[in-house]
Short mmCIF file of C-alpha atoms in Angstrom, two decimals:
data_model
loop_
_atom_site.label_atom_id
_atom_site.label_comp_id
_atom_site.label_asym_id
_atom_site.label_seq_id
_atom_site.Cartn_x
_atom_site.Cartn_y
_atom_site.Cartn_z
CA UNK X 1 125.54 130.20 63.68
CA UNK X 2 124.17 126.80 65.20
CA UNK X 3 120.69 126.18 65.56
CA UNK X 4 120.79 125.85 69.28
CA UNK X 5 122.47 129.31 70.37
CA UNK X 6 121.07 131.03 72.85
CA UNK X 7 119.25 127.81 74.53
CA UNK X 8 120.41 125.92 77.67
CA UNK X 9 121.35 122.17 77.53
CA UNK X 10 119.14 120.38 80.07
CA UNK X 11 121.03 116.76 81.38
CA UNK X 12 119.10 114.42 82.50
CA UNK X 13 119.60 113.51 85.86
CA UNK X 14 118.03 110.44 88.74
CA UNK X 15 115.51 111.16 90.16
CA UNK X 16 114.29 112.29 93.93
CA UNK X 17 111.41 111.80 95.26
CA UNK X 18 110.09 112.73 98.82
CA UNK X 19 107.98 109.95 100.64
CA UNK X 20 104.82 109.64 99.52
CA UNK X 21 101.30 107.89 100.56
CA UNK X 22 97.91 107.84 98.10
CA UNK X 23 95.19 106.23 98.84
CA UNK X 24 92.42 106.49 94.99
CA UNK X 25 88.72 106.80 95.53
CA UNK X 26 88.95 103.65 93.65
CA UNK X 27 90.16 101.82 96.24
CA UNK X 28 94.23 102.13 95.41
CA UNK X 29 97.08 102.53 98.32
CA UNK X 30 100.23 103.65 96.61
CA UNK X 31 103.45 104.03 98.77
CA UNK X 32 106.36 105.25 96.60
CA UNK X 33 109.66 103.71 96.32
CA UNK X 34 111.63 106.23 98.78
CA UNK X 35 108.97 105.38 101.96
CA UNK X 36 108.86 102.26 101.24
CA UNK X 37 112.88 101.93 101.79
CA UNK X 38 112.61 104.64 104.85
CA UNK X 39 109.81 101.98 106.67
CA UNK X 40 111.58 99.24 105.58
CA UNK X 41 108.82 97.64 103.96
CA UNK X 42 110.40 94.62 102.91
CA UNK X 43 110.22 93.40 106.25
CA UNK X 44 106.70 92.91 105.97
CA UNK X 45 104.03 89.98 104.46
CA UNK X 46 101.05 91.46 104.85
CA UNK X 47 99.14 94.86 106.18
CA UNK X 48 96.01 95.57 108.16
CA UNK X 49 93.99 99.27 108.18
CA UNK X 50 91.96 100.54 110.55
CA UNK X 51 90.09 104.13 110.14
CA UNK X 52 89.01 106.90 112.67
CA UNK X 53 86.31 108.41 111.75
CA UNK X 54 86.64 111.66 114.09
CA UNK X 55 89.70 112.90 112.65
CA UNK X 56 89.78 110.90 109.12
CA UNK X 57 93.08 109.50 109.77
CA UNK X 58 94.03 106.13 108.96
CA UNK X 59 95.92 103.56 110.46
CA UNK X 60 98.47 100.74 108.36
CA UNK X 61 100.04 98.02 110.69
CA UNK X 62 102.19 95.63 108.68
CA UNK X 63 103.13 92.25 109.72
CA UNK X 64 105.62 89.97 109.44
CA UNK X 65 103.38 87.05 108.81
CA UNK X 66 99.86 87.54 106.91
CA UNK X 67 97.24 87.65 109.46
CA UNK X 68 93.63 86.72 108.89
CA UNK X 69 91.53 89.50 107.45
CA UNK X 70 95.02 91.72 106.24
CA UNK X 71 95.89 92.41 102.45
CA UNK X 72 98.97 90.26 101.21
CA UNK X 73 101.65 93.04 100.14
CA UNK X 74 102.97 92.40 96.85
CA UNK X 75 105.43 95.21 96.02
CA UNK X 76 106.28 96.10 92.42
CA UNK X 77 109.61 96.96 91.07
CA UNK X 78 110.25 100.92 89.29
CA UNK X 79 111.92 101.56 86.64
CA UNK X 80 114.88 102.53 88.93
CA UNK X 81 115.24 99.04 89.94
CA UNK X 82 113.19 100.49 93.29
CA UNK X 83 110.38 98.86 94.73
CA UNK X 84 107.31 100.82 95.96
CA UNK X 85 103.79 99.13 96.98
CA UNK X 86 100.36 99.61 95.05
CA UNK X 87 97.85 97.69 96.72
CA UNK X 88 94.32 97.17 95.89
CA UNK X 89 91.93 97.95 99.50
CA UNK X 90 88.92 98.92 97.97
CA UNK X 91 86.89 97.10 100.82
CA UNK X 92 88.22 99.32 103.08
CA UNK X 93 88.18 102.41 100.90
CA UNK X 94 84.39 101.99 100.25
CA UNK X 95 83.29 101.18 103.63
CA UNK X 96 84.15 103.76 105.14
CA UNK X 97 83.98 106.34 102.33
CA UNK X 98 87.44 106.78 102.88
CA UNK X 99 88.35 108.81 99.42
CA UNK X 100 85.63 110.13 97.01
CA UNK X 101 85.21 108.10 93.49
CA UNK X 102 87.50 110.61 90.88
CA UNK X 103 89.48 111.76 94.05
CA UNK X 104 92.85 111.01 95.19
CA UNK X 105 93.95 111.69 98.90
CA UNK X 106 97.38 112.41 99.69
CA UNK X 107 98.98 111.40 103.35
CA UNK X 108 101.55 111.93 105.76
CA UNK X 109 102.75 110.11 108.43
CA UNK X 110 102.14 111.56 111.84
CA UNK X 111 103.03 108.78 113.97
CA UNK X 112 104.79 105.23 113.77
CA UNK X 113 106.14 102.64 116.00
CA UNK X 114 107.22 99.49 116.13
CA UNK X 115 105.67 96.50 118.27
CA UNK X 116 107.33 93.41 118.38
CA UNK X 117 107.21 92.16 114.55
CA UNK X 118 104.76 95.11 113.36
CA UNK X 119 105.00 98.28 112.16
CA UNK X 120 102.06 100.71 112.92
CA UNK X 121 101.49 103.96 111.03
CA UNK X 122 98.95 106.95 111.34
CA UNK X 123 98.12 108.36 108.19
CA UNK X 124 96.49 112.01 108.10
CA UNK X 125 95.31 113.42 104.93
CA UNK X 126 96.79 116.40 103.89
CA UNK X 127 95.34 117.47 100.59
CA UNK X 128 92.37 116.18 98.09
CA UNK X 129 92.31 116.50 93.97
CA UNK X 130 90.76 115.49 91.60
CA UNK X 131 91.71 112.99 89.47
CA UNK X 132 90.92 111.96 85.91
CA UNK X 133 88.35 115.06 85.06
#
């Protein structure tokens, strides 16, 4: 009799991961590896936001050259050899109360488009937890 009988063998396996935006009530825009190949991010030097504050949603255009008053993107590679983009907008986050401190929101895109060398993108938030208590 072995030790094991009667268990299943789990195998590791890669990973999947469906696109994904964050934005931390501490001021933290995450865009996971698997969006940030579907936008083709790498395309792209720097990023401006813009908020409506009827409907919540927020807007990302990234350009092909850094523009005065945008956030230089500085992506960071996963361990899979991916990249994915953390960037720090606290400014943004905290002007316009964007995310609650302790509170992560999660996004999805609802409209994008292309104009000339910039890509725009509506965010709207589609969920709210808590993070860290």
């Amino acid at each position: 009799m072995n030790l094991l009988d009667g268990f299943v063998n789990y195998t590791r396996s890669g990973r999947f991961y469906s696109p994904r935006v964050s934005i931390s009530g501490s001021g933290w825009l995450s865009i996971n590896s698997t969006l940030y190949k579907d936008l083709g991010l790498d395309s792209y030097q720097g990023a401006e936001f813009f908020f409506n504050p009827n409907n919540r949603m927020v807007g990302i255009k990234f350009c092909c050259e850094l523009q005065s008053g945008a956030y230089k993107m500085n992506p960071r590679v996963n361990k899979e050899g991916e990249k994915a983009l953390y960037m720090s907008i606290k400014g943004f986050v905290q002007t316009y109360k964007i995310v609650a401190q302790g509170k992560t929101a999660k996004y999805s895109i609802v409209q994008q488009a292309k104009e000339n060398d910039t890509l725009i993108i509506l965010l709207k938030p589609i969920s709210m937890e808590v993070i860290n208590g």
